[in-house]
Tab-separated table of C-alpha atoms in Angstrom:
chain	number	residue	atom	x	y	z
A	1	UNK	CA	-14.308	16.478	23.703
A	2	UNK	CA	-11.467	18.173	21.814
A	3	UNK	CA	-12.636	20.058	18.759
A	4	UNK	CA	-12.285	17.928	15.578
A	5	UNK	CA	-9.693	18.630	12.947
A	6	UNK	CA	-11.771	19.729	9.977
A	7	UNK	CA	-10.614	18.884	6.507
A	8	UNK	CA	-11.584	20.396	3.189
A	9	UNK	CA	-10.995	17.908	0.385
A	10	UNK	CA	-10.508	18.972	-3.235
A	11	UNK	CA	-10.745	16.049	-5.721
A	12	UNK	CA	-12.709	12.863	-5.315
A	13	UNK	CA	-10.860	10.575	-7.727
A	14	UNK	CA	-9.272	7.277	-6.738
A	15	UNK	CA	-7.067	8.780	-3.983
A	16	UNK	CA	-9.778	11.171	-2.734
A	17	UNK	CA	-12.321	8.305	-2.525
A	18	UNK	CA	-9.843	6.186	-0.610
A	19	UNK	CA	-9.276	9.062	1.871
A	20	UNK	CA	-13.010	9.451	2.499
A	21	UNK	CA	-13.329	5.712	3.064
A	22	UNK	CA	-10.242	5.597	5.388
A	23	UNK	CA	-11.376	8.512	7.560
A	24	UNK	CA	-14.853	6.894	7.938
A	25	UNK	CA	-13.612	3.334	8.576
A	26	UNK	CA	-10.838	4.328	11.005
A	27	UNK	CA	-12.602	7.170	12.836
A	28	UNK	CA	-12.211	5.685	16.310
A	29	UNK	CA	-8.603	4.599	15.750
A	30	UNK	CA	-7.679	7.998	14.441
A	31	UNK	CA	-9.080	9.679	17.603
A	32	UNK	CA	-7.101	7.252	19.745
A	33	UNK	CA	-3.837	7.915	17.795
A	34	UNK	CA	-4.149	11.641	17.227
A	35	UNK	CA	-6.086	12.753	20.292
A	36	UNK	CA	-8.915	14.429	18.365
A	37	UNK	CA	-11.570	13.495	15.774
A	38	UNK	CA	-10.812	14.015	12.112
A	39	UNK	CA	-13.728	15.012	9.915
A	40	UNK	CA	-14.008	15.792	6.193
A	41	UNK	CA	-16.580	18.569	6.343
A	42	UNK	CA	-16.498	19.912	2.793
A	43	UNK	CA	-15.445	18.687	-0.607
A	44	UNK	CA	-14.860	20.269	-4.020
A	45	UNK	CA	-15.827	18.250	-7.117
A	46	UNK	CA	-16.129	19.152	-10.740
A	47	UNK	CA	-19.275	17.106	-11.415
A	48	UNK	CA	-21.828	17.149	-8.661
A	49	UNK	CA	-24.128	14.706	-10.449
A	50	UNK	CA	-21.528	11.965	-10.965
A	51	UNK	CA	-22.267	8.715	-9.168
A	52	UNK	CA	-19.563	7.918	-6.671
A	53	UNK	CA	-18.609	4.898	-4.550
A	54	UNK	CA	-18.645	6.985	-1.374
A	55	UNK	CA	-21.525	8.881	0.265
A	56	UNK	CA	-20.964	12.626	0.253
A	57	UNK	CA	-24.474	13.574	1.388
A	58	UNK	CA	-23.283	14.668	4.839
A	59	UNK	CA	-20.582	16.985	3.456
A	60	UNK	CA	-20.866	20.446	1.982
A	61	UNK	CA	-20.161	20.513	-1.754
A	62	UNK	CA	-18.200	23.502	-2.909
A	63	UNK	CA	-17.780	23.957	-6.666
A	64	UNK	CA	-14.681	26.161	-6.600
A	65	UNK	CA	-11.554	24.606	-4.972
A	66	UNK	CA	-10.122	28.099	-4.315
A	67	UNK	CA	-13.282	28.977	-2.411
A	68	UNK	CA	-12.867	25.750	-0.355
A	69	UNK	CA	-9.264	26.675	0.353
A	70	UNK	CA	-10.458	29.986	1.825
A	71	UNK	CA	-13.311	28.388	3.747
A	72	UNK	CA	-13.137	29.625	7.407
A	73	UNK	CA	-14.654	26.324	8.652
A	74	UNK	CA	-11.710	24.099	7.621
A	75	UNK	CA	-8.368	23.669	9.359
A	76	UNK	CA	-6.534	21.671	6.730
A	77	UNK	CA	-6.892	21.787	2.928
A	78	UNK	CA	-6.301	18.457	1.151
A	79	UNK	CA	-5.514	18.820	-2.543
A	80	UNK	CA	-6.018	15.676	-4.642
A	81	UNK	CA	-6.956	17.352	-7.938
A	82	UNK	CA	-3.652	16.800	-9.723
A	83	UNK	CA	-1.832	18.766	-12.335
A	84	UNK	CA	1.037	21.183	-12.095
A	85	UNK	CA	-0.974	24.322	-12.930
A	86	UNK	CA	-4.573	25.562	-12.894
A	87	UNK	CA	-6.996	24.917	-10.010
A	88	UNK	CA	-4.647	22.669	-7.987
A	89	UNK	CA	-1.894	25.337	-7.866
A	90	UNK	CA	-4.327	28.228	-7.325
A	91	UNK	CA	-6.134	26.412	-4.503
A	92	UNK	CA	-2.945	25.317	-2.690
A	93	UNK	CA	-1.552	28.880	-2.835
A	94	UNK	CA	-4.862	30.263	-1.584
A	95	UNK	CA	-4.952	27.859	1.350
A	96	UNK	CA	-1.342	28.647	2.399
A	97	UNK	CA	-1.946	32.410	2.091
A	98	UNK	CA	-5.116	31.918	4.265
A	99	UNK	CA	-2.971	30.351	6.985
A	100	UNK	CA	-4.281	26.781	6.499
A	101	UNK	CA	-2.153	23.649	6.603
A	102	UNK	CA	-2.052	21.776	3.276
A	103	UNK	CA	-1.725	18.097	2.496
A	104	UNK	CA	-1.242	17.060	-1.171
A	105	UNK	CA	-0.366	13.983	-3.163
A	106	UNK	CA	0.320	16.097	-6.228
A	107	UNK	CA	3.851	15.229	-7.297
A	108	UNK	CA	3.630	17.209	-10.549
A	109	UNK	CA	2.711	20.431	-8.649
A	110	UNK	CA	5.520	19.912	-6.154
A	111	UNK	CA	8.114	18.925	-8.748
A	112	UNK	CA	7.524	22.247	-10.590
A	113	UNK	CA	6.570	24.580	-7.745
A	114	UNK	CA	7.757	22.915	-4.558
A	115	UNK	CA	10.288	25.551	-3.449
A	116	UNK	CA	7.935	28.499	-3.924
A	117	UNK	CA	5.072	26.663	-2.161
A	118	UNK	CA	7.404	25.688	0.718
A	119	UNK	CA	8.449	29.319	1.065
A	120	UNK	CA	4.806	30.441	1.143
A	121	UNK	CA	3.982	27.846	3.801
A	122	UNK	CA	6.943	29.051	5.918
A	123	UNK	CA	5.957	32.657	5.472
A	124	UNK	CA	2.484	31.971	6.866
A	125	UNK	CA	3.603	29.545	9.543
A	126	UNK	CA	1.735	26.474	8.278
A	127	UNK	CA	2.672	22.924	7.179
A	128	UNK	CA	2.926	21.729	3.588
A	129	UNK	CA	2.903	17.894	3.802
A	130	UNK	CA	3.116	15.493	0.833
A	131	UNK	CA	4.048	12.019	2.083
A	132	UNK	CA	1.464	10.488	-0.282
A	133	UNK	CA	3.075	12.101	-3.334
A	134	UNK	CA	6.054	9.765	-3.405
A	135	UNK	CA	6.320	5.905	-3.390
A	136	UNK	CA	2.745	5.076	-2.362
A	137	UNK	CA	2.531	4.016	1.249
A	138	UNK	CA	6.309	4.067	1.892
A	139	UNK	CA	7.084	6.803	4.483
A	140	UNK	CA	10.182	7.939	2.629
A	141	UNK	CA	9.473	11.677	2.874
A	142	UNK	CA	9.374	11.553	6.698
A	143	UNK	CA	12.428	9.218	6.765
A	144	UNK	CA	14.509	11.733	4.841
A	145	UNK	CA	13.081	14.866	6.499
A	146	UNK	CA	13.452	13.514	10.070
A	147	UNK	CA	14.988	10.098	10.523
A	148	UNK	CA	18.102	10.535	8.414
A	149	UNK	CA	18.982	14.165	9.210
A	150	UNK	CA	22.213	12.981	10.871
A	151	UNK	CA	23.382	11.327	7.634
A	152	UNK	CA	25.269	12.638	4.662
A	153	UNK	CA	23.092	11.160	1.913
A	154	UNK	CA	24.918	10.323	-1.350
A	155	UNK	CA	22.255	8.456	-3.291
A	156	UNK	CA	18.484	7.761	-3.443
A	157	UNK	CA	17.062	5.366	-5.986
A	158	UNK	CA	14.196	3.024	-6.443
A	159	UNK	CA	11.003	1.861	-8.153
A	160	UNK	CA	8.619	4.800	-7.957
A	161	UNK	CA	5.843	3.801	-10.381
A	162	UNK	CA	3.648	0.762	-9.795
A	163	UNK	CA	2.222	0.683	-13.289
A	164	UNK	CA	5.642	0.300	-14.915
A	165	UNK	CA	6.674	-2.280	-12.353
A	166	UNK	CA	3.538	-4.296	-12.997
A	167	UNK	CA	4.178	-4.274	-16.700
A	168	UNK	CA	7.821	-5.252	-16.414
A	169	UNK	CA	6.988	-8.027	-13.895
A	170	UNK	CA	4.432	-9.538	-16.331
A	171	UNK	CA	6.813	-9.234	-19.285
A	172	UNK	CA	9.561	-11.035	-17.340
A	173	UNK	CA	7.495	-13.777	-15.827
A	174	UNK	CA	5.150	-14.501	-18.773
A	175	UNK	CA	7.182	-13.445	-21.816
A	176	UNK	CA	4.466	-11.102	-23.038
A	177	UNK	CA	4.663	-8.024	-25.213
A	178	UNK	CA	4.611	-4.494	-23.685
A	179	UNK	CA	1.382	-3.563	-25.524
A	180	UNK	CA	-0.416	-6.728	-24.347
A	181	UNK	CA	0.452	-6.244	-20.683
A	182	UNK	CA	-0.358	-2.530	-20.902
A	183	UNK	CA	-3.872	-3.332	-22.082
A	184	UNK	CA	-4.229	-5.715	-19.120
A	185	UNK	CA	-2.980	-2.971	-16.709
A	186	UNK	CA	-5.554	-0.550	-18.100
A	187	UNK	CA	-8.347	-3.135	-17.751
A	188	UNK	CA	-7.386	-3.655	-14.079
A	189	UNK	CA	-7.264	0.060	-13.380
A	190	UNK	CA	-3.400	0.200	-12.867
A	191	UNK	CA	-2.842	2.319	-15.953
A	192	UNK	CA	-4.766	5.331	-17.275
A	193	UNK	CA	-6.497	5.389	-20.704
A	194	UNK	CA	-3.574	7.615	-21.757
A	195	UNK	CA	-0.639	5.857	-20.072
A	196	UNK	CA	2.095	8.196	-21.355
A	197	UNK	CA	2.658	9.905	-18.023
A	198	UNK	CA	3.402	6.536	-16.345
A	199	UNK	CA	5.100	4.441	-18.983
A	200	UNK	CA	7.049	7.369	-20.380
A	201	UNK	CA	8.825	7.778	-17.022
A	202	UNK	CA	7.347	11.259	-16.250
A	203	UNK	CA	5.584	10.187	-13.100
A	204	UNK	CA	8.786	8.692	-11.791
A	205	UNK	CA	10.699	11.848	-12.731
A	206	UNK	CA	8.349	14.062	-10.801
A	207	UNK	CA	8.763	11.930	-7.683
A	208	UNK	CA	12.554	11.773	-8.160
A	209	UNK	CA	12.726	15.594	-8.287
A	210	UNK	CA	10.996	15.715	-4.924
A	211	UNK	CA	13.382	13.176	-3.398
A	212	UNK	CA	16.332	15.146	-4.760
A	213	UNK	CA	15.168	18.338	-3.024
A	214	UNK	CA	14.608	16.482	0.275
A	215	UNK	CA	17.844	14.447	0.238
A	216	UNK	CA	20.190	17.245	-0.848
A	217	UNK	CA	18.448	20.418	0.243
A	218	UNK	CA	18.632	21.909	-3.163
A	219	UNK	CA	16.284	23.434	-5.677
A	220	UNK	CA	15.884	21.128	-8.660
A	221	UNK	CA	14.787	21.814	-12.184
A	222	UNK	CA	12.435	19.188	-13.487
A	223	UNK	CA	13.727	19.675	-16.996
A	224	UNK	CA	17.199	18.714	-15.753
A	225	UNK	CA	16.003	15.083	-15.073
A	226	UNK	CA	16.939	12.691	-17.824
A	227	UNK	CA	13.762	10.717	-18.633
A	228	UNK	CA	13.473	7.461	-20.567
A	229	UNK	CA	10.396	5.217	-20.345
A	230	UNK	CA	9.713	1.552	-20.928
A	231	UNK	CA	7.607	1.738	-24.164
A	232	UNK	CA	10.378	0.349	-26.380
A	233	UNK	CA	11.294	-2.657	-24.260
A	234	UNK	CA	10.643	-6.017	-25.929
A	235	UNK	CA	10.432	-9.579	-24.627
A	236	UNK	CA	13.817	-10.134	-26.212
A	237	UNK	CA	15.339	-7.354	-24.045
A	238	UNK	CA	13.865	-8.978	-20.950
A	239	UNK	CA	15.075	-12.414	-21.919
A	240	UNK	CA	18.558	-11.209	-22.633
A	241	UNK	CA	18.747	-9.549	-19.179
A	242	UNK	CA	17.435	-12.677	-17.523
A	243	UNK	CA	20.064	-14.838	-19.237
A	244	UNK	CA	22.740	-12.552	-17.741
A	245	UNK	CA	21.263	-12.748	-14.291
A	246	UNK	CA	19.455	-9.432	-14.237
A	247	UNK	CA	15.891	-8.091	-14.038
A	248	UNK	CA	14.900	-4.832	-15.762
A	249	UNK	CA	13.281	-2.210	-13.597
A	250	UNK	CA	12.376	1.384	-14.248
A	251	UNK	CA	14.434	3.218	-11.673
A	252	UNK	CA	14.548	6.806	-10.588
A	253	UNK	CA	18.098	7.423	-9.418
A	254	UNK	CA	19.646	10.557	-7.908
A	255	UNK	CA	23.361	10.565	-7.213
A	256	UNK	CA	25.517	13.340	-5.738
A	257	UNK	CA	28.817	13.483	-7.673
A	258	UNK	CA	31.814	15.817	-7.583
A	259	UNK	CA	30.316	17.603	-10.642
A	260	UNK	CA	26.829	18.024	-9.138
A	261	UNK	CA	23.589	16.170	-8.843
A	262	UNK	CA	22.870	13.467	-11.462
A	263	UNK	CA	19.244	12.365	-11.633
A	264	UNK	CA	18.206	9.970	-14.451
A	265	UNK	CA	15.042	7.927	-14.946
A	266	UNK	CA	15.501	4.865	-17.193
A	267	UNK	CA	15.080	1.120	-17.475
A	268	UNK	CA	17.963	-0.388	-15.493
A	269	UNK	CA	19.472	-3.903	-15.350
A	270	UNK	CA	19.343	-4.944	-11.640
A	271	UNK	CA	21.097	-8.109	-10.400
A	272	UNK	CA	18.485	-10.715	-9.622
A	273	UNK	CA	19.959	-11.541	-6.202
A	274	UNK	CA	19.203	-7.965	-4.863
A	275	UNK	CA	16.151	-6.957	-2.922
A	276	UNK	CA	15.037	-4.359	-5.428
A	277	UNK	CA	14.984	-6.889	-8.291
A	278	UNK	CA	12.466	-8.904	-6.318
A	279	UNK	CA	9.953	-6.049	-5.847
A	280	UNK	CA	7.196	-7.246	-8.153
A	281	UNK	CA	3.772	-6.110	-9.306
A	282	UNK	CA	2.512	-2.665	-8.421
A	283	UNK	CA	4.810	-2.346	-5.421
A	284	UNK	CA	7.281	0.471	-4.970
A	285	UNK	CA	10.731	0.441	-3.322
A	286	UNK	CA	13.179	3.116	-2.254
A	287	UNK	CA	16.842	2.744	-1.239
A	288	UNK	CA	18.883	5.425	0.445
A	289	UNK	CA	22.669	5.517	0.859
A	290	UNK	CA	23.993	7.472	3.853
A	291	UNK	CA	27.379	7.672	5.519
A	292	UNK	CA	26.114	6.340	8.913
A	293	UNK	CA	23.287	4.072	7.912
A	294	UNK	CA	25.151	2.571	4.892
């Protein structure tokens, strides 16, 4: 049998737990699709004693994610720690320098350090993949990187944060206050205890910065993204938009103009008869304008 692809996983939060479950549940299907087994052989966690919903007893536990990144046994380093600096950045850099492929869902890290990490990956002849960092399960990174290379892209926009979309959907359908729906979203696990990163628009801005780089082949500065969240929206705002035939969505929108790249994040009135206005709940949606695909 072909040698398995051995993964080292740093971070066993919600996404990391889901990855462990997926690899275990889909083991045979992954072999059939990829031609070789995929195994998570080692993990890095901050708290070894914490009870988890997945069994890690058959995996090596490594305390230091940088040590895991340099582990000679692994072929691919998967970073799901989060954060733009600190252990996540140090571990990803170490893995790339060690000649290991890296997969990350860390949009903050890539929004701030994407170009330098991409250069490091190219220097050492390895892949830096981050499909899971933008728009959940929508394969938009691959679409822009590969499927739309023949197009002159002029605009990319969409709903990039499920928490905000859930809150706005509930406010529109049920006429409830922002604070009330936010508490419900936290109780259901859609929003963090400190929701500022999501509802303030910063999560969307990080993802938009990545899409800007991909779509226009340019280095972007995160601090150049205009960011406005949904915290100040009221039921009266939602009702007024509805009366005019619009829904309010938090959109990330990057547009190429004659003066340069314009990339705002803000609540936007979207006509109710459009597809994007009907994307409800925690779902994401991305639209791309190109000269050949329209």
